Tab-separated table of C-alpha atoms in Angstrom:
chain	number	residue	atom	x	y	z
N	10	UNK	CA	15.776	19.989	-25.592
N	11	UNK	CA	17.462	20.057	-21.945
N	12	UNK	CA	17.613	16.492	-20.599
N	13	UNK	CA	18.191	15.158	-16.907
N	14	UNK	CA	18.191	11.239	-16.053
N	15	UNK	CA	17.849	9.363	-12.925
N	16	UNK	CA	18.002	5.872	-11.929
N	17	UNK	CA	16.578	3.644	-9.181
N	18	UNK	CA	17.007	0.176	-8.026
N	19	UNK	CA	14.549	-2.684	-6.640
N	20	UNK	CA	15.294	-4.248	-2.886
N	21	UNK	CA	16.302	-7.232	-4.764
N	22	UNK	CA	19.453	-5.508	-6.394
N	23	UNK	CA	22.395	-7.125	-5.093
N	24	UNK	CA	23.812	-3.415	-3.523
N	25	UNK	CA	20.292	-3.141	-1.930
N	26	UNK	CA	20.421	-6.715	-0.542
N	27	UNK	CA	23.583	-5.504	1.397
N	28	UNK	CA	21.756	-2.232	2.580
N	29	UNK	CA	18.691	-4.152	4.016
N	30	UNK	CA	20.751	-6.881	5.633
N	31	UNK	CA	22.828	-4.201	7.250
N	32	UNK	CA	19.884	-1.991	8.243
N	33	UNK	CA	17.812	-5.038	9.627
N	34	UNK	CA	20.601	-5.658	11.890
N	35	UNK	CA	20.590	-1.862	12.802
N	36	UNK	CA	16.426	-2.620	13.563
N	37	UNK	CA	17.031	-5.296	15.395
N	38	UNK	CA	19.428	-4.168	17.920
N	39	UNK	CA	17.845	-0.836	18.335
N	40	UNK	CA	14.649	-2.614	19.068
N	41	UNK	CA	16.647	-4.553	21.997
N	42	UNK	CA	18.650	-1.873	23.233
N	43	UNK	CA	17.985	1.630	22.031
N	44	UNK	CA	21.536	2.731	22.931
N	45	UNK	CA	23.080	0.232	20.468
N	46	UNK	CA	25.850	1.781	18.260
N	47	UNK	CA	25.822	-0.138	15.111
N	48	UNK	CA	28.266	0.094	11.921
N	49	UNK	CA	28.350	-2.978	10.139
N	50	UNK	CA	28.766	-3.703	6.326
N	51	UNK	CA	27.555	-6.565	4.356
N	52	UNK	CA	29.126	-8.131	1.074
N	53	UNK	CA	27.445	-10.638	-1.211
N	54	UNK	CA	29.203	-12.449	-3.962
N	55	UNK	CA	27.652	-15.813	-5.227
N	56	UNK	CA	26.526	-17.772	-2.305
N	57	UNK	CA	28.851	-15.893	0.155
N	58	UNK	CA	27.723	-13.422	2.263
N	59	UNK	CA	30.131	-11.605	4.402
N	60	UNK	CA	29.150	-9.064	7.682
N	61	UNK	CA	31.585	-7.084	9.074
N	62	UNK	CA	31.988	-3.989	11.293
N	63	UNK	CA	31.692	-2.717	14.904
N	64	UNK	CA	28.948	-3.062	17.393
N	65	UNK	CA	28.284	-1.928	21.016
N	66	UNK	CA	24.946	-3.050	22.666
N	67	UNK	CA	23.828	-4.861	25.767
N	68	UNK	CA	21.417	-7.133	23.443
N	69	UNK	CA	22.706	-10.559	23.290
N	70	UNK	CA	24.118	-11.376	19.889
N	71	UNK	CA	26.007	-14.503	18.201
N	72	UNK	CA	26.984	-15.360	14.778
N	73	UNK	CA	23.620	-16.950	14.556
N	74	UNK	CA	21.718	-14.284	15.347
N	75	UNK	CA	23.362	-11.994	12.264
N	76	UNK	CA	23.198	-14.902	10.002
N	77	UNK	CA	19.324	-15.316	10.991
N	78	UNK	CA	18.686	-11.667	10.250
N	79	UNK	CA	20.379	-12.011	6.938
N	80	UNK	CA	18.498	-14.763	5.827
N	81	UNK	CA	15.142	-13.603	7.066
N	82	UNK	CA	15.858	-10.195	5.180
N	83	UNK	CA	16.615	-11.930	1.841
N	84	UNK	CA	13.426	-13.792	1.954
N	85	UNK	CA	11.281	-10.712	2.834
N	86	UNK	CA	13.173	-9.139	-0.525
N	87	UNK	CA	11.483	-12.220	-2.310
N	88	UNK	CA	14.408	-14.703	-2.862
N	89	UNK	CA	14.220	-17.456	-4.318
N	90	UNK	CA	11.810	-17.094	-7.136
N	91	UNK	CA	11.665	-20.507	-7.383
N	92	UNK	CA	8.961	-20.800	-9.603
N	93	UNK	CA	10.337	-18.977	-12.450
N	94	UNK	CA	14.083	-19.614	-12.034
N	95	UNK	CA	16.628	-22.462	-11.451
N	96	UNK	CA	19.476	-22.816	-9.029
N	97	UNK	CA	22.262	-21.032	-10.669
N	98	UNK	CA	20.152	-18.355	-12.035
N	99	UNK	CA	18.752	-16.861	-8.647
N	100	UNK	CA	19.905	-16.746	-4.802
N	101	UNK	CA	18.860	-19.246	-2.216
N	102	UNK	CA	19.211	-17.741	1.062
N	103	UNK	CA	19.115	-20.851	3.077
N	104	UNK	CA	21.803	-22.258	0.908
N	105	UNK	CA	24.169	-19.128	1.507
N	106	UNK	CA	27.573	-19.467	3.318
N	107	UNK	CA	27.775	-16.659	5.607
N	108	UNK	CA	30.945	-15.163	7.547
N	109	UNK	CA	30.377	-13.055	10.387
N	110	UNK	CA	33.130	-10.524	11.426
N	111	UNK	CA	31.898	-8.279	13.870
N	112	UNK	CA	33.736	-6.542	16.717
N	113	UNK	CA	32.873	-4.098	19.565
N	114	UNK	CA	33.123	-0.459	18.698
N	115	UNK	CA	36.252	1.309	19.751
N	116	UNK	CA	36.190	3.131	23.099
N	117	UNK	CA	38.107	5.904	21.521
N	118	UNK	CA	34.703	6.768	19.781
N	119	UNK	CA	32.555	6.101	22.577
N	120	UNK	CA	34.472	8.909	24.549
N	121	UNK	CA	33.267	11.528	22.331
N	122	UNK	CA	29.784	10.367	21.486
N	123	UNK	CA	28.233	9.487	24.770
N	124	UNK	CA	28.335	12.808	26.616
N	125	UNK	CA	27.712	12.967	30.737
N	126	UNK	CA	24.749	15.270	30.119
N	127	UNK	CA	23.196	12.563	27.884
N	128	UNK	CA	23.969	14.853	24.658
N	129	UNK	CA	25.289	13.095	21.765
N	130	UNK	CA	28.270	13.848	20.137
N	131	UNK	CA	28.572	13.530	16.511
N	132	UNK	CA	29.761	9.750	15.556
N	133	UNK	CA	32.071	11.184	12.987
N	134	UNK	CA	33.131	14.146	10.867
N	135	UNK	CA	31.116	14.854	7.541
N	136	UNK	CA	29.010	16.669	5.264
N	137	UNK	CA	25.313	15.879	4.513
N	138	UNK	CA	23.081	17.488	2.131
N	139	UNK	CA	19.271	17.825	2.009
N	140	UNK	CA	17.508	18.873	-1.071
N	141	UNK	CA	13.949	19.627	-2.107
N	142	UNK	CA	12.341	21.061	-5.215
N	143	UNK	CA	8.756	22.553	-6.271
N	144	UNK	CA	8.418	20.308	-9.114
N	145	UNK	CA	6.138	17.708	-7.507
N	146	UNK	CA	3.849	17.784	-4.531
N	147	UNK	CA	6.350	15.528	-2.738
N	148	UNK	CA	9.064	17.861	-3.163
N	149	UNK	CA	11.199	15.417	-4.641
N	150	UNK	CA	12.808	15.854	-8.395
N	151	UNK	CA	10.700	14.403	-11.181
N	152	UNK	CA	13.130	11.936	-13.196
N	153	UNK	CA	13.946	10.321	-9.698
N	154	UNK	CA	10.480	10.339	-8.495
N	155	UNK	CA	9.321	8.625	-12.039
N	156	UNK	CA	12.466	5.851	-11.634
N	157	UNK	CA	10.918	4.823	-8.209
N	158	UNK	CA	7.279	4.530	-9.205
N	159	UNK	CA	8.084	2.302	-12.436
N	160	UNK	CA	10.446	0.342	-10.190
N	161	UNK	CA	7.552	-0.050	-7.413
N	162	UNK	CA	5.205	-1.241	-10.067
N	163	UNK	CA	7.498	-3.757	-11.492
N	164	UNK	CA	8.745	-4.865	-8.197
N	165	UNK	CA	5.385	-5.498	-7.020
N	166	UNK	CA	4.481	-7.879	-10.159
N	167	UNK	CA	7.555	-9.552	-9.652
N	168	UNK	CA	6.325	-10.607	-6.021
N	169	UNK	CA	3.130	-11.530	-7.393
N	170	UNK	CA	4.420	-13.284	-10.149
N	171	UNK	CA	7.923	-15.214	-9.343
N	172	UNK	CA	7.068	-17.632	-12.395
N	173	UNK	CA	7.697	-14.543	-14.814
N	174	UNK	CA	10.019	-11.928	-13.193
N	175	UNK	CA	12.801	-11.701	-10.805
N	176	UNK	CA	13.185	-9.132	-8.056
N	177	UNK	CA	16.417	-7.682	-9.116
N	178	UNK	CA	15.506	-4.704	-11.296
N	179	UNK	CA	16.719	-1.593	-12.147
N	180	UNK	CA	14.999	1.576	-13.588
N	181	UNK	CA	16.018	4.903	-15.500
N	182	UNK	CA	13.919	7.879	-16.533
N	183	UNK	CA	15.264	10.786	-18.672
N	184	UNK	CA	13.276	14.091	-18.332
N	185	UNK	CA	13.293	16.623	-21.138
N	186	UNK	CA	13.213	20.372	-19.258
N	187	UNK	CA	12.812	21.971	-22.681
N	188	UNK	CA	15.215	24.640	-21.613
N	189	UNK	CA	18.059	25.264	-18.936
N	190	UNK	CA	15.761	27.964	-17.475
N	191	UNK	CA	12.906	25.309	-16.949
N	192	UNK	CA	15.404	23.101	-15.403
N	193	UNK	CA	16.699	25.878	-13.007
N	194	UNK	CA	13.032	27.060	-12.068
N	195	UNK	CA	11.486	23.273	-11.597
N	196	UNK	CA	9.657	23.280	-14.788
N	197	UNK	CA	9.631	19.404	-16.506
N	198	UNK	CA	8.073	19.021	-19.628
N	199	UNK	CA	7.926	15.256	-20.892
N	200	UNK	CA	9.735	11.682	-20.480
N	201	UNK	CA	11.506	10.986	-23.384
N	202	UNK	CA	13.123	7.691	-22.429
N	203	UNK	CA	12.548	5.051	-19.868
N	204	UNK	CA	15.195	1.968	-19.287
N	205	UNK	CA	14.278	-1.035	-17.498
N	206	UNK	CA	16.400	-3.927	-16.662
N	207	UNK	CA	14.191	-6.807	-15.284
N	208	UNK	CA	15.104	-10.707	-14.829
N	209	UNK	CA	12.808	-12.874	-16.722
N	210	UNK	CA	12.213	-16.581	-16.609
N	211	UNK	CA	14.290	-18.088	-19.566
N	212	UNK	CA	11.367	-19.304	-21.625
N	213	UNK	CA	9.927	-16.232	-21.977
N	214	UNK	CA	10.902	-14.311	-25.043
N	215	UNK	CA	11.913	-10.778	-25.266
N	216	UNK	CA	9.150	-9.633	-27.260
N	217	UNK	CA	6.636	-10.660	-24.448
N	218	UNK	CA	8.988	-9.337	-21.764
N	219	UNK	CA	8.736	-5.749	-23.399
N	220	UNK	CA	5.043	-5.870	-24.000
N	221	UNK	CA	4.169	-6.796	-20.333
N	222	UNK	CA	6.457	-4.307	-18.912
N	223	UNK	CA	5.215	-1.503	-21.129
N	224	UNK	CA	1.733	-2.406	-20.409
N	225	UNK	CA	2.387	-2.425	-16.856
N	226	UNK	CA	3.949	1.183	-16.784
N	227	UNK	CA	1.138	2.494	-19.043
N	228	UNK	CA	-1.425	1.125	-16.725
N	229	UNK	CA	-0.184	1.495	-13.163
N	230	UNK	CA	2.153	4.564	-13.143
N	231	UNK	CA	0.448	7.923	-12.307
N	232	UNK	CA	1.858	10.072	-14.773
N	233	UNK	CA	1.241	13.886	-14.507
N	234	UNK	CA	-0.694	14.964	-17.391
N	235	UNK	CA	1.283	15.852	-20.059
N	236	UNK	CA	4.310	14.128	-18.960
N	237	UNK	CA	3.990	10.577	-20.447
N	238	UNK	CA	3.012	10.252	-24.505
N	239	UNK	CA	3.659	6.351	-25.288
N	240	UNK	CA	4.336	7.330	-29.059
N	241	UNK	CA	7.039	9.693	-28.157
N	242	UNK	CA	9.094	7.788	-25.338
N	243	UNK	CA	11.695	5.784	-26.226
N	244	UNK	CA	12.113	2.407	-24.415
N	245	UNK	CA	15.090	0.433	-23.457
N	246	UNK	CA	13.745	-2.928	-21.903
N	247	UNK	CA	16.840	-5.493	-21.346
N	248	UNK	CA	18.768	-3.968	-23.715
N	249	UNK	CA	20.934	-7.024	-23.769
N	250	UNK	CA	18.304	-9.077	-25.160
N	251	UNK	CA	18.363	-11.475	-22.243
N	252	UNK	CA	18.434	-11.490	-18.535
N	253	UNK	CA	17.904	-14.526	-16.522
N	254	UNK	CA	20.693	-14.898	-14.225
N	255	UNK	CA	20.451	-12.385	-11.643
N	256	UNK	CA	20.569	-11.591	-7.922
N	257	UNK	CA	24.087	-11.633	-5.950
N	258	UNK	CA	24.704	-15.071	-8.035
N	259	UNK	CA	25.169	-12.966	-10.886
N	260	UNK	CA	26.625	-9.577	-9.413
N	261	UNK	CA	27.876	-8.834	-6.148
N	262	UNK	CA	26.421	-6.424	-3.754
N	263	UNK	CA	27.887	-4.085	-1.095
N	264	UNK	CA	26.738	-1.962	1.107
N	265	UNK	CA	26.389	2.060	0.539
N	266	UNK	CA	26.874	1.775	-3.383
N	267	UNK	CA	23.565	3.318	-4.254
N	268	UNK	CA	23.649	6.577	-2.437
N	269	UNK	CA	22.479	8.484	-5.290
N	270	UNK	CA	19.522	6.191	-5.893
N	271	UNK	CA	18.530	6.343	-2.128
N	272	UNK	CA	18.656	10.284	-2.024
N	273	UNK	CA	17.814	12.751	-5.011
N	274	UNK	CA	19.191	10.786	-8.194
N	275	UNK	CA	21.945	13.200	-8.958
N	276	UNK	CA	19.960	16.377	-8.887
N	277	UNK	CA	21.744	17.317	-5.598
N	278	UNK	CA	25.216	16.716	-4.094
N	279	UNK	CA	25.810	13.767	-2.113
N	280	UNK	CA	27.694	13.752	1.403
N	281	UNK	CA	30.775	11.793	2.405
N	282	UNK	CA	28.880	8.600	3.489
N	283	UNK	CA	25.796	6.318	3.138
N	284	UNK	CA	23.089	5.871	5.512
N	285	UNK	CA	22.497	2.221	5.757
N	286	UNK	CA	24.192	0.195	8.385
N	287	UNK	CA	24.647	2.994	10.857
N	288	UNK	CA	22.838	3.743	13.986
N	289	UNK	CA	21.207	7.527	14.863
N	290	UNK	CA	24.571	8.941	16.252
N	291	UNK	CA	26.278	8.842	13.032
N	292	UNK	CA	25.538	11.844	11.254
N	293	UNK	CA	25.679	10.370	7.966
N	294	UNK	CA	22.190	8.993	8.680
N	295	UNK	CA	20.636	11.400	11.226
N	296	UNK	CA	21.935	14.815	9.744
N	297	UNK	CA	21.092	13.678	6.347
N	298	UNK	CA	17.363	13.535	7.546
N	299	UNK	CA	17.519	16.780	9.419
N	300	UNK	CA	18.904	18.549	6.084
N	301	UNK	CA	16.333	17.164	3.889
N	302	UNK	CA	13.578	18.078	6.737
N	303	UNK	CA	14.830	21.670	6.405
N	304	UNK	CA	15.045	21.731	2.572
N	305	UNK	CA	11.562	20.290	2.398
N	306	UNK	CA	10.212	23.045	4.656
N	307	UNK	CA	12.001	25.940	2.804
N	308	UNK	CA	10.238	25.017	-0.330
N	309	UNK	CA	6.795	24.070	1.038
N	310	UNK	CA	6.779	27.502	2.965
N	311	UNK	CA	7.272	29.222	-0.521
N	312	UNK	CA	10.595	30.723	0.565
N	313	UNK	CA	12.073	29.265	-2.727
N	314	UNK	CA	11.450	27.070	-5.301
N	315	UNK	CA	14.391	24.650	-4.632
N	316	UNK	CA	16.565	24.578	-1.462
N	317	UNK	CA	19.981	22.711	-1.047
N	318	UNK	CA	20.931	22.458	2.749
N	319	UNK	CA	24.374	21.441	3.819
N	320	UNK	CA	25.049	20.498	7.490
N	321	UNK	CA	28.817	19.820	8.488
N	322	UNK	CA	29.807	17.888	11.768
N	323	UNK	CA	33.084	17.002	13.597
N	324	UNK	CA	33.348	13.895	15.723
N	325	UNK	CA	32.563	14.600	19.386
N	326	UNK	CA	30.798	17.728	18.885
N	327	UNK	CA	26.868	17.650	19.331
N	328	UNK	CA	26.132	20.992	17.213
N	329	UNK	CA	26.944	21.215	13.528
N	330	UNK	CA	30.008	23.295	12.508
N	331	UNK	CA	27.769	25.005	9.609
N	332	UNK	CA	24.159	25.164	8.483
N	333	UNK	CA	24.443	26.439	4.487
N	334	UNK	CA	21.467	27.230	2.490
N	335	UNK	CA	21.552	27.660	-1.064
N	336	UNK	CA	18.434	28.545	-2.811
N	337	UNK	CA	19.860	28.236	-6.300
N	338	UNK	CA	18.819	31.668	-7.531
N	339	UNK	CA	15.138	30.784	-6.800
N	340	UNK	CA	14.149	32.578	-3.537
N	341	UNK	CA	11.026	33.853	-3.120
N	342	UNK	CA	11.643	35.641	-0.075
N	343	UNK	CA	13.241	38.724	1.307
N	344	UNK	CA	15.861	37.164	2.888
N	345	UNK	CA	19.253	36.365	1.233
N	346	UNK	CA	20.600	32.604	1.724
N	347	UNK	CA	23.158	34.183	4.237
N	348	UNK	CA	20.387	35.235	6.565
N	349	UNK	CA	18.533	32.261	6.016
N	350	UNK	CA	21.221	30.022	6.954
N	351	UNK	CA	21.824	31.971	10.012
N	352	UNK	CA	18.020	31.951	11.154
N	353	UNK	CA	17.759	28.289	10.935
N	354	UNK	CA	21.091	27.407	12.721
N	355	UNK	CA	19.867	29.593	15.729
N	356	UNK	CA	16.182	28.173	15.554
N	357	UNK	CA	17.048	24.497	15.405
N	358	UNK	CA	19.703	22.819	17.574
N	359	UNK	CA	20.467	20.104	15.223
N	360	UNK	CA	22.435	17.778	17.372
N	361	UNK	CA	22.032	13.965	16.895
N	362	UNK	CA	20.298	14.110	20.472
N	363	UNK	CA	17.919	16.643	18.930
N	364	UNK	CA	17.423	15.131	15.528
N	365	UNK	CA	16.944	11.565	17.407
N	366	UNK	CA	14.481	12.821	19.631
N	367	UNK	CA	12.489	14.507	16.930
N	368	UNK	CA	12.117	11.939	14.325
N	369	UNK	CA	12.345	8.729	16.793
N	370	UNK	CA	15.322	7.314	15.102
N	371	UNK	CA	16.008	5.058	18.368
N	372	UNK	CA	12.810	3.267	18.060
N	373	UNK	CA	12.309	1.860	14.781
N	374	UNK	CA	9.352	-0.465	14.589
N	375	UNK	CA	6.505	-1.740	12.354
N	376	UNK	CA	4.321	1.017	13.593
N	377	UNK	CA	6.784	4.046	13.287
N	378	UNK	CA	9.493	2.941	10.549
N	379	UNK	CA	12.045	0.365	9.845
N	380	UNK	CA	15.630	1.132	8.761
N	381	UNK	CA	15.320	-2.106	6.149
N	382	UNK	CA	12.197	-0.602	4.533
N	383	UNK	CA	13.897	2.654	4.261
N	384	UNK	CA	16.898	1.057	2.723
N	385	UNK	CA	14.464	-0.788	0.420
N	386	UNK	CA	12.892	2.344	-0.783
N	387	UNK	CA	15.027	5.180	-0.533
N	388	UNK	CA	16.365	7.584	2.180
N	389	UNK	CA	14.251	10.401	1.269
N	390	UNK	CA	10.815	11.377	-0.504
N	391	UNK	CA	8.290	9.189	1.307
N	392	UNK	CA	5.469	11.017	3.418
N	393	UNK	CA	5.329	8.455	5.972
N	394	UNK	CA	8.716	8.796	7.028
N	395	UNK	CA	9.115	11.256	10.029
N	396	UNK	CA	11.545	13.362	8.450
N	397	UNK	CA	9.187	13.988	5.749
N	398	UNK	CA	6.672	15.596	8.107
N	399	UNK	CA	5.922	19.260	7.535
N	400	UNK	CA	5.689	19.980	11.600
N	401	UNK	CA	7.322	23.140	11.493
N	402	UNK	CA	5.531	24.766	8.571
N	403	UNK	CA	4.351	27.827	10.418
N	404	UNK	CA	7.839	28.965	11.939
N	405	UNK	CA	9.078	28.921	8.066
N	406	UNK	CA	5.832	30.606	6.753
N	407	UNK	CA	6.213	33.246	9.518
N	408	UNK	CA	9.644	34.270	7.744
N	409	UNK	CA	7.860	34.964	4.709
N	410	UNK	CA	5.762	37.349	6.568
N	411	UNK	CA	8.346	39.048	8.698
């Protein structure tokens, strides 16, 4: 056996509530002023919500503006599940006590970010990683993908049946690759363990919860043939025996604490900062999208079985300091990783302005994408995201033919 495990959390998890509130603020401000600079953090504990940070915008704002965004976001997530849970067991958004501590962004940052030629300097220094693997058609690692799919099935059921389940849930999947060689070359074999924590109405016994959760997973999740055998999968469902009190009432939430769930589930390194709460000038967000776009193209073009891409920036400079490709000894082309890195760095500007324009990061909308929805689902791995489009595949495939 050679096992690897990844976890995922739903939109109702307290940390995700924080991310979604913060990114709902980003959405609203960019919709009113596409040049807004935003970096706000959110902390939830009990009935208290603190929103603090820095904003520069021409949009009209007030404490009431931010409070309305926060409460609307929590209602959209699914709180309160009043049919199945009493006060003290879940969060009631309209009864929360909100504290707003938002100041104007430092002009010292603006000096470097806002260039005379409309170029955008990086909003901070830092390193960002993109990753892709040939394990699946979406080029995402298997354990994380299944953890997300199970999460989505259970979260959808919870939204539709608030008398039974709450929306604050976590999932975890362990994959057996058989051997380290199989792991290195993207060949998962089977699921060995599934872990679920899902809040339930206190009148529903654990055995009934287990039966329903297993049935939903078996009936609704589209497992690849051979990956799931019910007789040989070990389930851990609400392993303490009871999970009634949930939401920020039971566990505090903070922006930026779920970056592994948001990206590659531990299969790849993470950078120096989270994506949620930040506008596109912050390369923690924009460069992560660009790095994923590059890595996905490398694998989709048949240049390697997997690819890890690192981008590094310094504040006030538009272009990255370094572009590094690591195919982790799975290269299928004639190019070394060094040469591939150089060719990509030469072909694509990878400045915040270029990344923003390519993916439309300054215009979140229902028709394009919303940062709050990205925060809820995951920063990468969904085909509808602009940075998941294989729109430069011909260029990458040409490298293989050169």
